[in-house]
XYZ file of C-alpha atoms in Angstrom:
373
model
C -52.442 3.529 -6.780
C -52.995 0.844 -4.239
C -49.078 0.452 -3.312
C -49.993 -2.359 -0.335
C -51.812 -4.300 -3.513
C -48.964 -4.111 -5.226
C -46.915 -5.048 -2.259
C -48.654 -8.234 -2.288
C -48.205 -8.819 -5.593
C -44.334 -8.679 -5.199
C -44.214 -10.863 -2.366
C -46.211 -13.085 -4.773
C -43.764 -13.082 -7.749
C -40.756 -13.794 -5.328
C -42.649 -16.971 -3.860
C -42.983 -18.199 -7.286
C -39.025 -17.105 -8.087
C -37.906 -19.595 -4.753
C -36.988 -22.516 -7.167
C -34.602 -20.161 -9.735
C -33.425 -18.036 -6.641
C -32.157 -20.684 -4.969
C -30.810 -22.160 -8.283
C -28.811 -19.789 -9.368
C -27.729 -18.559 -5.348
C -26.437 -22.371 -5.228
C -24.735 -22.484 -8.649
C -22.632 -19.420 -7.901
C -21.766 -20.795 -4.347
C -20.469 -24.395 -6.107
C -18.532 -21.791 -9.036
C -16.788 -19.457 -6.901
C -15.036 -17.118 -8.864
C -12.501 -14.090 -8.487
C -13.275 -10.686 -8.833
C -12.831 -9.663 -12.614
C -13.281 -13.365 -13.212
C -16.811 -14.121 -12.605
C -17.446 -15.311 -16.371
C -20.157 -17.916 -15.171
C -21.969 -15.872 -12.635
C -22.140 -13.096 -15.457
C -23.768 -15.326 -18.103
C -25.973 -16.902 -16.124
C -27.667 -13.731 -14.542
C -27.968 -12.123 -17.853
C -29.299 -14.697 -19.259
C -31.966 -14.826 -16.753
C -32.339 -11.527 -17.292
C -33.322 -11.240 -20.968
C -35.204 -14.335 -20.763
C -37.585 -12.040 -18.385
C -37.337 -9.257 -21.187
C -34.599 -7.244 -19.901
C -32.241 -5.415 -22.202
C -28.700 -6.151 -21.774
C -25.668 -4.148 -22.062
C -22.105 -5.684 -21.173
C -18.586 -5.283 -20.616
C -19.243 -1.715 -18.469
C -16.482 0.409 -17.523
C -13.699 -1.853 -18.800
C -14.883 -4.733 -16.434
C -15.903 -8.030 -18.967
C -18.116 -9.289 -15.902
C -20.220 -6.074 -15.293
C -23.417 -5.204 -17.216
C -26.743 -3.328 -16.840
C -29.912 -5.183 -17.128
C -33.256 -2.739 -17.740
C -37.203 -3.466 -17.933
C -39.269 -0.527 -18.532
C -38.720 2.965 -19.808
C -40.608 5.654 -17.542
C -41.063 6.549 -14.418
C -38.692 6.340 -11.043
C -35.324 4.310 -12.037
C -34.578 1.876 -9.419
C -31.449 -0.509 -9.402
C -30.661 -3.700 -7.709
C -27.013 -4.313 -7.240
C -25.450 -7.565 -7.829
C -22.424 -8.834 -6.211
C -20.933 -11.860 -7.051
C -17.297 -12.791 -7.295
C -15.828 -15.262 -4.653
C -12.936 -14.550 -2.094
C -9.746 -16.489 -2.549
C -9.087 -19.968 -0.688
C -12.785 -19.280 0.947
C -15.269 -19.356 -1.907
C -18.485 -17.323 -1.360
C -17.659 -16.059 2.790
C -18.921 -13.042 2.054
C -22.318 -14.320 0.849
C -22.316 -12.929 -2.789
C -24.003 -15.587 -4.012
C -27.131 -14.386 -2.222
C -26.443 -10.694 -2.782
C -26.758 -11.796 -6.713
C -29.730 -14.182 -6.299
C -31.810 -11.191 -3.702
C -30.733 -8.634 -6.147
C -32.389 -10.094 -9.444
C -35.166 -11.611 -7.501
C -36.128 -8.021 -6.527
C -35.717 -6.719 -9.720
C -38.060 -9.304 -11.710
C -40.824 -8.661 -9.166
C -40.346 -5.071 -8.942
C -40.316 -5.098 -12.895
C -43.142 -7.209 -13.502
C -45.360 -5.409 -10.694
C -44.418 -1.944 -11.413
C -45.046 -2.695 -14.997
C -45.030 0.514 -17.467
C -44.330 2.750 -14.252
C -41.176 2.788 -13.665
C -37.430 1.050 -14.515
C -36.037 -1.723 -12.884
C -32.485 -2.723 -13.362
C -30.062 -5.345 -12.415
C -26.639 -4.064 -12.284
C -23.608 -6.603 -12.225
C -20.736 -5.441 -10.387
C -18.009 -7.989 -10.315
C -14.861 -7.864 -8.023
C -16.217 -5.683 -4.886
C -13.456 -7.806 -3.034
C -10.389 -6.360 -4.772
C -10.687 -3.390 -7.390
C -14.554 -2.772 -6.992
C -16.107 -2.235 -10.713
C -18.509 0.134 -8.701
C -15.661 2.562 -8.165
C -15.112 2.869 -11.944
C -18.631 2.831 -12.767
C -19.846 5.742 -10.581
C -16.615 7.901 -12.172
C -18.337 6.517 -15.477
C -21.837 8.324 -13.641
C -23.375 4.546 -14.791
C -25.544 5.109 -11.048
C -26.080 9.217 -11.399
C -29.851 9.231 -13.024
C -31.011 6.491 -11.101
C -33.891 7.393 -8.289
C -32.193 4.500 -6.004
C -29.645 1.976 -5.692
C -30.750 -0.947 -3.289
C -28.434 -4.203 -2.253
C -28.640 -6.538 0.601
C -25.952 -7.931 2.550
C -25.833 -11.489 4.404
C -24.903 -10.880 8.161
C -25.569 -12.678 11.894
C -28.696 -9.949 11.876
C -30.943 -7.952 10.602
C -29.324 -3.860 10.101
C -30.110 -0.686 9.343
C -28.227 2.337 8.904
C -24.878 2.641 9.914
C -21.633 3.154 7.404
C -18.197 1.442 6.225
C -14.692 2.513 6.579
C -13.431 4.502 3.540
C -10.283 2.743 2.328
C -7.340 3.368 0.215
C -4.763 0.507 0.333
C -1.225 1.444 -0.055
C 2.060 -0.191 -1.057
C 5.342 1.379 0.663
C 8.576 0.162 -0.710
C 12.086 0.983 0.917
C 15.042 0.498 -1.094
C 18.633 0.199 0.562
C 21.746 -1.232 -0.693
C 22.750 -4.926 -0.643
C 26.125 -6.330 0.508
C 26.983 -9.470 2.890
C 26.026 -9.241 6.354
C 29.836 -9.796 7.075
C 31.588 -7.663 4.996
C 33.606 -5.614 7.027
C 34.555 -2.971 4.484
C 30.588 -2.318 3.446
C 27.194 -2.501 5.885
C 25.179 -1.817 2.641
C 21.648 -0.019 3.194
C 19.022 -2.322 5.110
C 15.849 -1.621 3.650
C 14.055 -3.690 6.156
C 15.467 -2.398 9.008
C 13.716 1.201 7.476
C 10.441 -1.068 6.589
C 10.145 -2.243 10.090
C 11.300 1.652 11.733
C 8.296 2.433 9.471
C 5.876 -0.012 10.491
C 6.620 0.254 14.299
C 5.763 4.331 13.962
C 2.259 3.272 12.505
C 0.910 2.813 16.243
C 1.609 5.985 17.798
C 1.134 7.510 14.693
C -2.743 6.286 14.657
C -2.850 8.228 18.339
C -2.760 11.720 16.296
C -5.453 10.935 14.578
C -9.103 12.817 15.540
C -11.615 10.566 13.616
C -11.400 6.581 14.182
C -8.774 5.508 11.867
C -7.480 1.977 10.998
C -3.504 1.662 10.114
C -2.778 -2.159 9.201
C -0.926 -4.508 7.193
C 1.545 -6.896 6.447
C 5.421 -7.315 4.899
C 5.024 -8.699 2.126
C 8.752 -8.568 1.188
C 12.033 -8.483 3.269
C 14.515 -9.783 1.392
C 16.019 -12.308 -0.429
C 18.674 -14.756 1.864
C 19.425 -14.064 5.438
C 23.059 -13.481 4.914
C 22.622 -10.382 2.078
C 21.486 -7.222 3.758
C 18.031 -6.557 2.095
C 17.920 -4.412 -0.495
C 14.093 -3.580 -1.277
C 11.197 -4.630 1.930
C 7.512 -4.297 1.036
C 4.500 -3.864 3.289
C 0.912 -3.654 1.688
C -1.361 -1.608 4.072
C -4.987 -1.110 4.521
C -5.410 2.554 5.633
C -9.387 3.350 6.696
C -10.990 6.427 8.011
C -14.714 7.248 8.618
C -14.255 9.614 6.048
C -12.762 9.674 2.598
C -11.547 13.775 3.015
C -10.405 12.667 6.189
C -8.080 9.693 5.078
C -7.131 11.157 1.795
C -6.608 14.694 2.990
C -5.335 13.651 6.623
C -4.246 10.352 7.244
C -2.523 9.237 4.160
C -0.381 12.517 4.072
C 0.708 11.647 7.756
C 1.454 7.674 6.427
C 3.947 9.344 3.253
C 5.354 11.830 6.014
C 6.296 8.829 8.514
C 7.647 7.022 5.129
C 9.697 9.857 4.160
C 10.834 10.621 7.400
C 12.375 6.775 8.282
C 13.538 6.696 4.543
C 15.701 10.385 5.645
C 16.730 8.577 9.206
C 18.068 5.679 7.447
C 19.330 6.590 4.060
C 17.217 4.482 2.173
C 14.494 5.624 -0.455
C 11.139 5.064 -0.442
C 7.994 4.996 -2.420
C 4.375 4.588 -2.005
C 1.674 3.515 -4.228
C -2.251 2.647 -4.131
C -2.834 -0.431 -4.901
C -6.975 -0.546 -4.855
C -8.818 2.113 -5.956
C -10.505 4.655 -3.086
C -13.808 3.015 -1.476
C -15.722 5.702 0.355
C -17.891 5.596 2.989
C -21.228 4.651 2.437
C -23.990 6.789 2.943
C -27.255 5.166 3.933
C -30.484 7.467 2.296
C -33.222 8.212 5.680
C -35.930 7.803 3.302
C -34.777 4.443 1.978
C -33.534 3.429 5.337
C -37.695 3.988 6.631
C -38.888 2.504 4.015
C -37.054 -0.652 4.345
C -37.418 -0.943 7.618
C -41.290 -0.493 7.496
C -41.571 -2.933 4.639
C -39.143 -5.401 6.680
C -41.981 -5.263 9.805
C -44.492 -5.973 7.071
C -42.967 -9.096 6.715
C -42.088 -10.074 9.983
C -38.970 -9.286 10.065
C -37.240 -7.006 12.879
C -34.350 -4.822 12.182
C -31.778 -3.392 14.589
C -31.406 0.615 13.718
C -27.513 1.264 13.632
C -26.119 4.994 14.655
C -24.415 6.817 11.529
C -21.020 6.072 12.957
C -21.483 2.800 13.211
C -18.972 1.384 10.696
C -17.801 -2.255 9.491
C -15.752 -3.279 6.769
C -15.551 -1.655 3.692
C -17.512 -1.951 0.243
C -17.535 0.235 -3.133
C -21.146 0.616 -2.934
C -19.899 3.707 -0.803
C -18.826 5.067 -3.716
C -22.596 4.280 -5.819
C -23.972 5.917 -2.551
C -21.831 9.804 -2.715
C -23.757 9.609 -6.421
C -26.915 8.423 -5.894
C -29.761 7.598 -2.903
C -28.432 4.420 -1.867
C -29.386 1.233 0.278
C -26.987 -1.113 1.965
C -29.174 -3.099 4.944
C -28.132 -6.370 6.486
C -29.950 -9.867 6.469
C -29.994 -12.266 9.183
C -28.814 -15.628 7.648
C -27.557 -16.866 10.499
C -26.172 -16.545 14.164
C -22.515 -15.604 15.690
C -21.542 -15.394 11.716
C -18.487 -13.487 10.730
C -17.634 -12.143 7.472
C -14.599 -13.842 5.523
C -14.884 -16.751 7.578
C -15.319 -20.638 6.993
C -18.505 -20.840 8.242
C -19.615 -18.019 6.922
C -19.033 -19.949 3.640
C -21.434 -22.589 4.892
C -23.640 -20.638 6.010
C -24.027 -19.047 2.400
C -25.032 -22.236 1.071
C -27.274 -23.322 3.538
C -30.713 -24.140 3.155
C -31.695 -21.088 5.610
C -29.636 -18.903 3.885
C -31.658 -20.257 0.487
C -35.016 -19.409 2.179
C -33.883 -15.851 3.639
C -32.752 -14.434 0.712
C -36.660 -14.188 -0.542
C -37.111 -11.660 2.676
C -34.211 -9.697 0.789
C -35.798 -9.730 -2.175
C -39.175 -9.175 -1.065
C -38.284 -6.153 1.218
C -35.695 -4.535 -1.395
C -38.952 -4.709 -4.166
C -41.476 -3.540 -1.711
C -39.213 -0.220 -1.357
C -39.012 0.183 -4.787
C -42.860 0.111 -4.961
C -42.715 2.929 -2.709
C -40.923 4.819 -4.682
C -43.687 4.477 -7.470
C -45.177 8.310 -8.458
């Protein structure tokens, strides 16, 4: 098998695929939509999809907007990850749009050079910005016989390697008792005097921590008029480790044990609930991670190695990757960009941004072909 033929080949069919990529990148940037609500952005990739001969199956793991697309029936099983719901009040920041487009571009090419040798799916998986459909789909083991799972990210360069954050976003509640702030026969219970006890201990409470840990958030509720002592104050947190047994085993005990302990100081109640599923770190395969990054120089592209510990954000694909070999690389699509930004928007629905997502493509097929027996 003449794998650098083939190579060539697959940068072929994505040359050809410019005008559709580009289409259907730039029709999902116009049509943001919402995690769980990315109705358009679902039919119109399957509908590419079994107009190349893929078989279709829908609605996956109680998410309407996810599906698995498949070509071929031996041989390694390689899937392409699709992204594509919007973030709110900023459209397509996160560049999902292109993540979708790269995604099925690599999987027509790597279908229709692999041929009868292996599988090549496109799996949809809506609303990584809120609930993450790839969290319920790996507990559903929807990525556990695959041989790989490869997506590419938009970014200000060109990465390897590295991880995310594992998060598990918590709700803490403290409930008090109301009364007017000048009664002078009851005080009442403030419950956001205990929320703000609480979120003042978060800081030196992050100092006990071993591992690099991030304690955030905001109040989302403090009460209802300024003269009635409030009786229930909200905060929504984002709680991230660089480990999910470390935060779930470590730091969110110590965030219910600062909770419990203000609640006790203040005679209020409290309690705490997760909001968004667990997103674990990611886990970046070696092999996968060479492979790329040799196929990337093949194409002219250089890539910036990133140490294991090197962690940004967080993403559900963690969770594909603690199931299956998995891929998460960055592409270049533009410089000094930052994630959930304005111009990061822009920058998604640029015309660079439109001719660098066939490098994504092009690289995340070569490394299937690779994979080839």
């Amino acid at each position: 098998m003449n794998k650098q033929a083939l190579k060539e080949q697959v940068i072929a069919v994505v040359d050809a695929m410019a005008p559709e990529l580009k289409e259907i990148s730039l029709f999902l940037h116009t049509n943001p939509e919402l995690g769980g609500q990315e109705y358009k952005a679902a039919q119109l990739l399957t509908e590419v999809a079994e107009r190349s001969g893929f078989s279709l199956q829908s609605n996956i793991s109680g998410y309407e907007t996810a599906f698995i697309a498949s070509k071929g029936s031996t041989g390694p099983k390689i899937a392409f990850l699709a992204e594509y719901d919007a973030l709110p009040g900023l459209g397509h920041a996160c560049g999902h749009n292109l993540i979708a487009a790269m995604s099925w571009g690599a999987a027509a090419a790597f279908a229709a050079v692999a041929a009868d040798r292996a599988v090549s799916y496109l799996i949809g998986c809506p609303a990584e910005e809120t609930t993450g459909a790839k969290v319920a789909m790996a507990e559903d083991g929807i990525f556990d016989s695959l041989t790989a799972a490869l997506i590419v990210h938009p970014a200000a360069n060109n990465n390897i390697g590295g991880t995310s954050y594992a998060t598990h976003p918590l709700k803490v509640t403290f409930y008090g008792r109301p009364t007017h702030v000048a009664s002078k026969t009851d005080k009442g219970v403030n419950a956001l005097d205990a929320l703000v006890m609480f979120y003042q201990g978060l800081k030196p409470l992050r100092q006990t921590f071993t591992q690099e840990t991030i304690l955030a958030g905001i109040i989302t509720k403090g009460g209802t008029a300024p003269n009635i002592v409030p009786e229930e104050a909200e905060a929504k947190l984002t709680v991230r480790a660089l480990s999910s047994e470390y935060l779930e085993e470590t730091v969110l005990p110590a965030v219910r044990r600062l909770a419990d302990g203000v609640a006790a100081a203040t005679g209020t109640t409290v309690t705490t609930l997760h909001y968004e599923p667990l997103f674990k770190e990611l886990i970046n395969d070696l092999r996968l991670m060479e492979l790329f990054q040799n196929n990337m120089a093949l194409l002219g592209e250089p890539v910036t190695v990133l140490t294991p510990e090197d962690a940004g954000g967080s993403t559900d694909v963690g969770n594909v990757s603690h199931r299956t070999p998995t891929l998460h690389p960055d592409l270049a699509i533009g410089c000094n960009l930052v994630a959930h930004t304005p111009d990061f928007a822009v920058a998604a629905g640029s015309d660079y941004a439109q001719k660098r997502l066939l490098a994504g493509a092009k690289a995340m097929a070569m490394t299937a072909i690779d994979l080839l027996d």
